[in-house]
Amino acid sequence: MSEPAPQDKAPVMIGIGEYHVGSGPMMTIGLGSCIGLTVYDRDLHIGAMVHIMLPESSGRTGRPGKYADTAVPLLISKLAERGSQRTSLVVKMAGGACMFEYFGNNLNIGERNAERIRVILAEHHLRLSAEEVGGKAGRTVAFYPDAGGKVTVRSADGAAHEI
């Protein structure tokens, strides 16, 4: 009997503020203003994924995956522990929808999340290779480190594609 294809294996489900590091499939569902961030090591064929809820931790230390300012360094650190070099990392993000448009831009948490992630990545000398952020629809993100770092995004309307 042959081994199932990477995309046929059951993915690790990542909830709000959670993260996972490994080579198997990972998925986060129900991204509204939250961001699903993936970091793939193209040399080691491993990756990390996090479901970020808010841009700033404001000193909170519990659940570092919940906040952009703590989640990005956390993923970089966890991959470095496994031997990753920054030069081999491929970073993608999806989510950051404007779920509360009628309150005005002050509460556009999705946009603030995406912008904060971009700033923190730049501070760590990393750049996004792909992103799908904004809009008004929720998203589900699936990440397949064992399939070359493939990232698929499914919108709430059912449309799915790779970024």
CSV table of N, CA and C in Angstrom, one decimal:
chain,number,residue,atom,x,y,z
A,1,MET,N,0.8,-1.2,0.0
A,1,MET,CA,0.0,0.0,0.0
A,1,MET,C,0.9,1.2,0.0
A,2,SER,N,0.6,2.2,-0.8
A,2,SER,CA,1.4,3.4,-0.9
A,2,SER,C,1.0,4.4,0.1
A,3,GLU,N,2.0,5.3,0.4
A,3,GLU,CA,1.7,6.4,1.3
A,3,GLU,C,0.8,7.4,0.7
A,4,PRO,N,-0.2,8.0,1.4
A,4,PRO,CA,-1.1,9.0,0.8
A,4,PRO,C,-0.4,10.2,0.4
A,5,ALA,N,-0.9,10.8,-0.7
A,5,ALA,CA,-0.3,12.1,-1.1
A,5,ALA,C,-0.4,13.1,0.0
A,6,PRO,N,0.6,14.1,0.0
A,6,PRO,CA,0.6,15.1,1.1
A,6,PRO,C,-0.8,15.8,1.3
A,7,GLN,N,-1.5,16.1,0.2
A,7,GLN,CA,-2.7,16.8,0.4
A,7,GLN,C,-3.9,15.9,0.8
A,8,ASP,N,-3.6,14.6,0.8
A,8,ASP,CA,-4.6,13.6,1.2
A,8,ASP,C,-4.5,13.3,2.7
A,9,LYS,N,-3.5,13.7,3.4
A,9,LYS,CA,-3.3,13.5,4.8
A,9,LYS,C,-4.2,14.5,5.5
A,10,ALA,N,-4.7,14.0,6.7
A,10,ALA,CA,-5.5,15.0,7.5
A,10,ALA,C,-4.7,16.1,8.0
A,11,PRO,N,-5.1,17.3,7.8
A,11,PRO,CA,-4.3,18.5,8.2
A,11,PRO,C,-4.4,18.7,9.8
A,12,VAL,N,-3.3,19.3,10.3
A,12,VAL,CA,-3.4,19.7,11.7
A,12,VAL,C,-4.2,21.0,11.7
A,13,MET,N,-5.2,21.1,12.5
A,13,MET,CA,-6.1,22.2,12.6
A,13,MET,C,-5.5,23.3,13.5
A,14,ILE,N,-5.4,24.5,13.1
A,14,ILE,CA,-4.8,25.6,13.9
A,14,ILE,C,-5.8,26.6,14.2
A,15,GLY,N,-6.1,26.7,15.5
A,15,GLY,CA,-7.1,27.6,16.0
A,15,GLY,C,-6.5,29.0,16.3
A,16,ILE,N,-7.4,29.9,16.7
A,16,ILE,CA,-6.9,31.3,17.0
A,16,ILE,C,-5.8,31.3,18.0
A,17,GLY,N,-4.7,32.0,17.6
A,17,GLY,CA,-3.6,32.1,18.5
A,17,GLY,C,-2.7,30.8,18.6
A,18,GLU,N,-3.0,29.8,17.8
A,18,GLU,CA,-2.2,28.6,17.8
A,18,GLU,C,-1.3,28.6,16.6
A,19,TYR,N,-0.2,27.7,16.8
A,19,TYR,CA,0.7,27.6,15.7
A,19,TYR,C,1.1,26.1,15.6
A,20,HIS,N,1.7,25.7,14.5
A,20,HIS,CA,2.3,24.4,14.3
A,20,HIS,C,3.5,24.4,13.5
A,21,VAL,N,4.5,23.6,13.7
A,21,VAL,CA,5.7,23.5,12.9
A,21,VAL,C,5.8,22.0,12.5
A,22,GLY,N,6.1,21.7,11.3
A,22,GLY,CA,6.2,20.4,10.8
A,22,GLY,C,6.3,20.3,9.3
A,23,SER,N,6.2,19.0,8.8
A,23,SER,CA,6.2,18.8,7.3
A,23,SER,C,4.8,18.4,6.8
A,24,GLY,N,3.9,18.0,7.7
A,24,GLY,CA,2.6,17.6,7.2
A,24,GLY,C,1.7,18.8,7.0
A,25,PRO,N,0.5,18.5,6.4
A,25,PRO,CA,-0.5,19.6,6.1
A,25,PRO,C,-1.0,20.2,7.3
A,26,MET,N,-1.3,21.5,7.2
A,26,MET,CA,-1.8,22.4,8.3
A,26,MET,C,-3.0,23.2,7.7
A,27,MET,N,-3.9,23.6,8.5
A,27,MET,CA,-5.1,24.3,8.1
A,27,MET,C,-5.6,25.2,9.2
A,28,THR,N,-6.0,26.4,8.8
A,28,THR,CA,-6.7,27.3,9.7
A,28,THR,C,-8.0,27.8,9.0
A,29,ILE,N,-9.1,27.7,9.7
A,29,ILE,CA,-10.4,28.1,9.1
A,29,ILE,C,-11.0,29.3,9.8
A,30,GLY,N,-11.9,29.9,9.1
A,30,GLY,CA,-12.7,31.0,9.7
A,30,GLY,C,-11.9,32.3,9.8
A,31,LEU,N,-10.9,32.6,8.9
A,31,LEU,CA,-10.2,33.8,9.0
A,31,LEU,C,-11.0,34.9,8.5
A,32,GLY,N,-11.4,35.8,9.4
A,32,GLY,CA,-12.0,37.1,9.1
A,32,GLY,C,-11.0,38.1,9.0
A,33,SER,N,-10.9,38.9,10.1
A,33,SER,CA,-9.8,39.9,10.2
A,33,SER,C,-8.5,39.3,10.6
A,34,CYS,N,-8.6,38.0,11.1
A,34,CYS,CA,-7.3,37.3,11.4
A,34,CYS,C,-6.5,37.0,10.2
A,35,ILE,N,-5.2,36.7,10.5
A,35,ILE,CA,-4.3,36.4,9.4
A,35,ILE,C,-3.8,34.9,9.6
A,36,GLY,N,-3.7,34.2,8.5
A,36,GLY,CA,-3.0,32.9,8.5
A,36,GLY,C,-1.7,33.1,7.8
A,37,LEU,N,-0.6,33.0,8.6
A,37,LEU,CA,0.7,33.2,8.1
A,37,LEU,C,1.5,31.9,8.0
A,38,THR,N,2.1,31.7,6.9
A,38,THR,CA,2.9,30.5,6.7
A,38,THR,C,4.3,30.8,6.4
A,39,VAL,N,5.2,30.0,6.9
A,39,VAL,CA,6.7,30.2,6.7
A,39,VAL,C,7.2,28.8,6.3
A,40,TYR,N,7.7,28.7,5.1
A,40,TYR,CA,8.2,27.4,4.5
A,40,TYR,C,9.7,27.5,4.3
A,41,ASP,N,10.4,26.4,4.7
A,41,ASP,CA,11.8,26.3,4.5
A,41,ASP,C,12.0,25.4,3.2
A,42,ARG,N,12.4,26.0,2.1
A,42,ARG,CA,12.5,25.3,0.9
A,42,ARG,C,13.7,24.4,0.8
A,43,ASP,N,14.6,24.5,1.7
A,43,ASP,CA,15.7,23.6,1.8
A,43,ASP,C,15.4,22.3,2.7
A,44,LEU,N,14.8,22.6,3.8
A,44,LEU,CA,14.5,21.5,4.7
A,44,LEU,C,13.1,20.9,4.5
A,45,HIS,N,12.3,21.5,3.7
A,45,HIS,CA,10.9,21.0,3.4
A,45,HIS,C,10.0,20.9,4.7
A,46,ILE,N,10.2,21.9,5.5
A,46,ILE,CA,9.3,22.0,6.7
A,46,ILE,C,8.7,23.4,6.7
A,47,GLY,N,7.7,23.5,7.5
A,47,GLY,CA,7.0,24.8,7.6
A,47,GLY,C,6.4,25.1,8.9
A,48,ALA,N,5.9,26.3,9.1
A,48,ALA,CA,5.2,26.7,10.3
A,48,ALA,C,4.0,27.6,9.9
A,49,MET,N,2.9,27.4,10.6
A,49,MET,CA,1.7,28.2,10.3
A,49,MET,C,1.2,28.7,11.7
A,50,VAL,N,0.6,29.9,11.6
A,50,VAL,CA,0.0,30.5,12.8
A,50,VAL,C,-1.2,31.3,12.4
A,51,HIS,N,-2.2,31.3,13.4
A,51,HIS,CA,-3.5,32.0,13.2
A,51,HIS,C,-3.4,33.3,14.1
A,52,ILE,N,-3.1,34.4,13.5
A,52,ILE,CA,-2.9,35.7,14.2
A,52,ILE,C,-4.2,36.4,14.3
A,53,MET,N,-4.5,36.9,15.5
A,53,MET,CA,-5.8,37.6,15.8
A,53,MET,C,-5.6,39.1,15.8
A,54,LEU,N,-4.6,39.6,16.5
A,54,LEU,CA,-4.4,41.0,16.7
A,54,LEU,C,-3.0,41.5,16.4
A,55,PRO,N,-2.8,42.8,16.1
A,55,PRO,CA,-1.5,43.3,15.7
A,55,PRO,C,-0.5,43.4,16.8
A,56,GLU,N,-0.9,43.7,18.0
A,56,GLU,CA,0.0,44.0,19.2
A,56,GLU,C,-0.4,43.2,20.4
A,57,SER,N,0.7,42.6,21.1
A,57,SER,CA,0.5,41.9,22.3
A,57,SER,C,0.4,42.8,23.5
A,58,SER,N,0.9,44.0,23.4
A,58,SER,CA,0.9,45.0,24.5
A,58,SER,C,1.5,44.4,25.8
A,59,GLY,N,2.5,43.6,25.6
A,59,GLY,CA,3.2,43.0,26.8
A,59,GLY,C,2.7,41.7,27.2
A,60,ARG,N,1.5,41.3,26.7
A,60,ARG,CA,1.0,40.0,27.1
A,60,ARG,C,1.9,38.9,26.6
A,61,THR,N,2.2,37.9,27.5
A,61,THR,CA,3.1,36.8,27.1
A,61,THR,C,2.4,35.5,26.9
A,62,GLY,N,1.2,35.3,27.3
A,62,GLY,CA,0.4,34.1,27.0
A,62,GLY,C,0.0,34.0,25.6
A,63,ARG,N,0.0,32.9,25.0
A,63,ARG,CA,-0.4,32.7,23.6
A,63,ARG,C,0.2,33.6,22.6
A,64,PRO,N,1.5,33.5,22.4
A,64,PRO,CA,2.3,34.4,21.5
A,64,PRO,C,1.8,34.3,20.1
A,65,GLY,N,1.2,33.2,19.7
A,65,GLY,CA,0.7,33.1,18.3
A,65,GLY,C,-0.5,34.0,18.0
A,66,LYS,N,-1.1,34.5,19.1
A,66,LYS,CA,-2.3,35.3,18.9
A,66,LYS,C,-2.0,36.7,18.3
A,67,TYR,N,-0.8,37.2,18.5
A,67,TYR,CA,-0.4,38.6,18.2
A,67,TYR,C,0.7,38.6,17.1
A,68,ALA,N,0.5,39.5,16.2
A,68,ALA,CA,1.5,39.7,15.1
A,68,ALA,C,2.9,39.9,15.6
A,69,ASP,N,3.0,40.8,16.6
A,69,ASP,CA,4.4,41.2,17.1
A,69,ASP,C,5.1,40.1,17.9
A,70,THR,N,4.4,39.1,18.3
A,70,THR,CA,5.0,37.9,19.0
A,70,THR,C,5.0,36.7,18.1
A,71,ALA,N,4.0,36.5,17.2
A,71,ALA,CA,3.9,35.3,16.4
A,71,ALA,C,5.0,35.2,15.3
A,72,VAL,N,5.3,36.3,14.7
A,72,VAL,CA,6.3,36.3,13.6
A,72,VAL,C,7.7,35.8,14.2
A,73,PRO,N,8.2,36.5,15.2
A,73,PRO,CA,9.5,36.0,15.8
A,73,PRO,C,9.4,34.6,16.3
A,74,LEU,N,8.2,34.2,16.8
A,74,LEU,CA,8.0,32.8,17.3
A,74,LEU,C,8.2,31.8,16.2
A,75,LEU,N,7.6,32.0,15.0
A,75,LEU,CA,7.8,31.1,13.9
A,75,LEU,C,9.2,31.0,13.4
A,76,ILE,N,9.8,32.2,13.3
A,76,ILE,CA,11.2,32.2,12.9
A,76,ILE,C,12.1,31.4,13.8
A,77,SER,N,11.9,31.6,15.1
A,77,SER,CA,12.7,31.0,16.2
A,77,SER,C,12.4,29.4,16.1
A,78,LYS,N,11.2,29.0,16.0
A,78,LYS,CA,10.9,27.6,16.0
A,78,LYS,C,11.5,26.9,14.8
A,79,LEU,N,11.5,27.6,13.6
A,79,LEU,CA,12.1,27.0,12.5
A,79,LEU,C,13.6,27.0,12.6
A,80,ALA,N,14.2,28.0,13.2
A,80,ALA,CA,15.7,28.1,13.4
A,80,ALA,C,16.1,26.9,14.3
A,81,GLU,N,15.3,26.6,15.3
A,81,GLU,CA,15.6,25.5,16.2
A,81,GLU,C,15.7,24.2,15.4
A,82,ARG,N,15.1,24.1,14.3
A,82,ARG,CA,15.1,22.9,13.4
A,82,ARG,C,16.1,23.0,12.3
A,83,GLY,N,16.9,24.1,12.4
A,83,GLY,CA,18.0,24.2,11.4
A,83,GLY,C,17.7,25.1,10.2
A,84,SER,N,16.6,25.8,10.2
A,84,SER,CA,16.3,26.7,9.1
A,84,SER,C,17.2,28.0,9.1
A,85,GLN,N,17.5,28.4,7.9
A,85,GLN,CA,18.2,29.6,7.7
A,85,GLN,C,17.3,30.6,7.0
A,86,ARG,N,17.3,31.9,7.4
A,86,ARG,CA,16.4,32.9,6.9
A,86,ARG,C,16.4,33.0,5.4
A,87,THR,N,17.6,32.7,4.8
A,87,THR,CA,17.6,32.8,3.3
A,87,THR,C,16.8,31.7,2.6
A,88,SER,N,16.4,30.7,3.3
A,88,SER,CA,15.6,29.6,2.6
A,88,SER,C,14.1,29.7,3.0
A,89,LEU,N,13.7,30.8,3.7
A,89,LEU,CA,12.3,30.9,4.1
A,89,LEU,C,11.4,31.6,3.1
A,90,VAL,N,10.3,31.0,2.9
A,90,VAL,CA,9.3,31.6,2.0
A,90,VAL,C,8.0,31.9,2.8
A,91,VAL,N,7.6,33.2,2.8
A,91,VAL,CA,6.5,33.6,3.7
A,91,VAL,C,5.3,34.0,2.9
A,92,LYS,N,4.2,33.6,3.3
A,92,LYS,CA,2.9,33.9,2.7
A,92,LYS,C,1.9,34.2,3.8
A,93,MET,N,0.9,35.1,3.4
A,93,MET,CA,-0.2,35.4,4.4
A,93,MET,C,-1.5,35.6,3.6
A,94,ALA,N,-2.6,35.2,4.4
A,94,ALA,CA,-3.9,35.4,3.8
A,94,ALA,C,-4.8,35.7,5.0
A,95,GLY,N,-5.9,36.4,4.7
A,95,GLY,CA,-6.9,36.8,5.7
A,95,GLY,C,-7.0,38.3,5.7
A,96,GLY,N,-7.1,38.9,6.9
A,96,GLY,CA,-7.2,40.3,7.1
A,96,GLY,C,-8.3,41.0,6.4
A,97,ALA,N,-9.5,40.3,6.4
A,97,ALA,CA,-10.7,41.0,5.8
A,97,ALA,C,-11.2,42.1,6.7
A,98,CYS,N,-11.9,43.0,6.1
A,98,CYS,CA,-12.5,44.1,6.9
A,98,CYS,C,-13.9,43.6,7.2
A,99,MET,N,-14.1,43.1,8.4
A,99,MET,CA,-15.4,42.5,8.8
A,99,MET,C,-16.3,43.4,9.4
A,100,PHE,N,-15.9,44.6,9.8
A,100,PHE,CA,-16.7,45.6,10.4
A,100,PHE,C,-16.7,46.9,9.7
A,101,GLU,N,-16.9,46.9,8.4
A,101,GLU,CA,-16.7,48.1,7.6
A,101,GLU,C,-17.5,49.3,8.1
A,102,TYR,N,-18.7,49.1,8.6
A,102,TYR,CA,-19.6,50.1,9.0
A,102,TYR,C,-19.1,50.9,10.2
A,103,PHE,N,-18.1,50.4,10.9
A,103,PHE,CA,-17.5,51.2,12.0
A,103,PHE,C,-16.4,52.2,11.5
A,104,GLY,N,-16.0,52.1,10.3
A,104,GLY,CA,-15.0,53.0,9.8
A,104,GLY,C,-13.6,52.3,9.8
A,105,ASN,N,-12.6,53.0,9.3
A,105,ASN,CA,-11.3,52.4,9.2
A,105,ASN,C,-10.6,52.3,10.6
A,106,ASN,N,-11.0,53.0,11.6
A,106,ASN,CA,-10.3,52.9,12.9
A,106,ASN,C,-10.3,51.4,13.4
A,107,LEU,N,-11.4,50.7,13.1
A,107,LEU,CA,-11.5,49.3,13.6
A,107,LEU,C,-11.2,48.3,12.6
A,108,ASN,N,-10.5,48.7,11.5
A,108,ASN,CA,-10.1,47.7,10.5
A,108,ASN,C,-8.9,46.9,11.0
A,109,ILE,N,-9.2,45.9,11.8
A,109,ILE,CA,-8.2,45.1,12.5
A,109,ILE,C,-7.5,44.3,11.4
A,110,GLY,N,-8.2,43.8,10.4
A,110,GLY,CA,-7.5,43.0,9.3
A,110,GLY,C,-6.4,43.8,8.7
A,111,GLU,N,-6.7,45.0,8.3
A,111,GLU,CA,-5.7,45.8,7.6
A,111,GLU,C,-4.5,46.1,8.6
A,112,ARG,N,-4.8,46.4,9.9
A,112,ARG,CA,-3.8,46.6,10.9
A,112,ARG,C,-2.9,45.4,11.1
A,113,ASN,N,-3.6,44.2,11.1
A,113,ASN,CA,-2.8,42.9,11.2
A,113,ASN,C,-1.8,42.8,10.1
A,114,ALA,N,-2.3,42.9,8.9
A,114,ALA,CA,-1.5,42.7,7.7
A,114,ALA,C,-0.3,43.7,7.7
A,115,GLU,N,-0.6,45.0,8.0
A,115,GLU,CA,0.5,46.0,8.0
A,115,GLU,C,1.5,45.7,9.1
A,116,ARG,N,1.1,45.3,10.2
A,116,ARG,CA,2.0,45.0,11.3
A,116,ARG,C,2.9,43.8,10.9
A,117,ILE,N,2.3,42.8,10.3
A,117,ILE,CA,3.1,41.6,9.9
A,117,ILE,C,4.2,42.1,8.9
A,118,ARG,N,3.8,42.9,7.9
A,118,ARG,CA,4.8,43.4,6.9
A,118,ARG,C,6.0,44.1,7.6
A,119,VAL,N,5.7,44.9,8.6
A,119,VAL,CA,6.7,45.7,9.3
A,119,VAL,C,7.6,44.7,10.0
A,120,ILE,N,7.1,43.7,10.7
A,120,ILE,CA,7.9,42.8,11.5
A,120,ILE,C,8.7,41.9,10.6
A,121,LEU,N,8.1,41.5,9.5
A,121,LEU,CA,8.9,40.7,8.5
A,121,LEU,C,10.1,41.5,8.0
A,122,ALA,N,9.9,42.8,7.7
A,122,ALA,CA,11.0,43.6,7.2
A,122,ALA,C,12.1,43.8,8.3
A,123,GLU,N,11.7,43.9,9.6
A,123,GLU,CA,12.6,44.0,10.7
A,123,GLU,C,13.5,42.7,10.8
A,124,HIS,N,12.9,41.6,10.3
A,124,HIS,CA,13.6,40.3,10.4
A,124,HIS,C,14.3,40.0,9.0
A,125,HIS,N,14.3,40.9,8.1
A,125,HIS,CA,14.9,40.8,6.8
A,125,HIS,C,14.2,39.7,6.0
A,126,LEU,N,12.9,39.6,6.1
A,126,LEU,CA,12.1,38.7,5.3
A,126,LEU,C,11.0,39.5,4.5
A,127,ARG,N,10.6,38.9,3.4
A,127,ARG,CA,9.6,39.6,2.6
A,127,ARG,C,8.5,38.5,2.3
A,128,LEU,N,7.4,39.0,2.0
A,128,LEU,CA,6.3,38.1,1.6
A,128,LEU,C,6.5,37.7,0.2
A,129,SER,N,6.3,36.4,-0.1
A,129,SER,CA,6.4,36.0,-1.5
A,129,SER,C,5.0,36.0,-2.1
A,130,ALA,N,3.9,35.9,-1.3
A,130,ALA,CA,2.6,36.0,-1.8
A,130,ALA,C,1.7,36.4,-0.6
A,131,GLU,N,0.6,37.1,-1.0
A,131,GLU,CA,-0.4,37.5,0.0
A,131,GLU,C,-1.8,37.6,-0.6
A,132,GLU,N,-2.8,37.3,0.2
A,132,GLU,CA,-4.2,37.6,-0.2
A,132,GLU,C,-4.9,38.1,1.0
A,133,VAL,N,-4.9,39.4,1.1
A,133,VAL,CA,-5.5,40.1,2.3
A,133,VAL,C,-6.5,41.1,1.9
A,134,GLY,N,-7.3,41.5,2.9
A,134,GLY,CA,-8.3,42.5,2.6
A,134,GLY,C,-9.6,41.9,2.1
A,135,GLY,N,-10.4,42.8,1.6
A,135,GLY,CA,-11.7,42.4,1.1
A,135,GLY,C,-12.7,42.3,2.3
A,136,LYS,N,-13.8,41.6,2.0
A,136,LYS,CA,-14.9,41.5,3.0
A,136,LYS,C,-15.3,40.1,3.3
A,137,ALA,N,-14.6,39.1,2.6
A,137,ALA,CA,-15.0,37.7,2.8
A,137,ALA,C,-14.0,37.0,3.7
A,138,GLY,N,-14.5,36.0,4.5
A,138,GLY,CA,-13.7,35.2,5.3
A,138,GLY,C,-12.9,34.2,4.4
A,139,ARG,N,-11.9,33.6,5.0
A,139,ARG,CA,-11.1,32.6,4.2
A,139,ARG,C,-10.7,31.4,5.1
A,140,THR,N,-10.3,30.3,4.4
A,140,THR,CA,-9.7,29.2,5.0
A,140,THR,C,-8.4,29.0,4.3
A,141,VAL,N,-7.3,28.7,5.0
A,141,VAL,CA,-6.0,28.5,4.4
A,141,VAL,C,-5.5,27.1,4.8
A,142,ALA,N,-5.0,26.5,3.7
A,142,ALA,CA,-4.4,25.2,3.9
A,142,ALA,C,-2.9,25.3,3.4
A,143,PHE,N,-2.0,24.6,4.2
A,143,PHE,CA,-0.6,24.8,3.9
A,143,PHE,C,0.0,23.4,3.9
A,144,TYR,N,0.8,23.1,2.8
A,144,TYR,CA,1.4,21.8,2.6
A,144,TYR,C,2.9,21.8,2.5
A,145,PRO,N,3.6,21.9,3.6
A,145,PRO,CA,5.1,21.9,3.5
A,145,PRO,C,5.7,20.7,2.7
A,146,ASP,N,5.0,19.5,2.8
A,146,ASP,CA,5.5,18.3,2.2
A,146,ASP,C,5.1,18.3,0.7
A,147,ALA,N,4.5,19.3,0.2
A,147,ALA,CA,4.2,19.4,-1.2
A,147,ALA,C,4.8,20.7,-1.8
A,148,GLY,N,6.0,21.0,-1.4
A,148,GLY,CA,6.7,22.2,-1.9
A,148,GLY,C,6.3,23.5,-1.3
A,149,GLY,N,5.6,23.5,-0.1
A,149,GLY,CA,5.2,24.7,0.5
A,149,GLY,C,3.9,25.3,-0.1
A,150,LYS,N,3.1,24.5,-0.8
A,150,LYS,CA,1.9,24.9,-1.4
A,150,LYS,C,0.9,25.5,-0.4
A,151,VAL,N,0.3,26.6,-0.7
A,151,VAL,CA,-0.7,27.3,0.1
A,151,VAL,C,-1.9,27.5,-0.7
A,152,THR,N,-3.1,27.0,-0.2
A,152,THR,CA,-4.3,27.2,-0.9
A,152,THR,C,-5.2,28.1,0.0
A,153,VAL,N,-6.0,28.9,-0.7
A,153,VAL,CA,-6.9,29.8,0.0
A,153,VAL,C,-8.3,29.6,-0.5
A,154,ARG,N,-9.3,29.3,0.4
A,154,ARG,CA,-10.7,29.2,0.0
A,154,ARG,C,-11.4,30.3,0.6
A,155,SER,N,-12.1,31.1,-0.3
A,155,SER,CA,-12.9,32.2,0.2
A,155,SER,C,-14.3,31.7,0.7
A,156,ALA,N,-15.0,32.5,1.5
A,156,ALA,CA,-16.3,32.1,2.0
A,156,ALA,C,-17.3,31.8,0.9
A,157,ASP,N,-17.0,32.4,-0.3
A,157,ASP,CA,-18.0,32.1,-1.4
A,157,ASP,C,-17.7,30.8,-2.1
A,158,GLY,N,-16.6,30.1,-1.6
A,158,GLY,CA,-16.3,28.8,-2.2
A,158,GLY,C,-15.2,28.7,-3.2
A,159,ALA,N,-14.8,29.9,-3.7
A,159,ALA,CA,-13.7,29.9,-4.6
A,159,ALA,C,-12.4,29.6,-4.0
A,160,ALA,N,-11.6,28.7,-4.6
A,160,ALA,CA,-10.3,28.3,-4.0
A,160,ALA,C,-9.2,28.4,-5.1
A,161,HIS,N,-8.0,28.8,-4.6
A,161,HIS,CA,-6.9,28.9,-5.5
A,161,HIS,C,-5.6,28.9,-4.7
A,162,GLU,N,-4.5,28.8,-5.4
A,162,GLU,CA,-3.2,28.7,-4.7
A,162,GLU,C,-2.5,30.1,-4.7
A,163,ILE,N,-1.8,30.4,-3.6
A,163,ILE,CA,-1.1,31.7,-3.6
A,163,ILE,C,0.4,31.4,-3.5
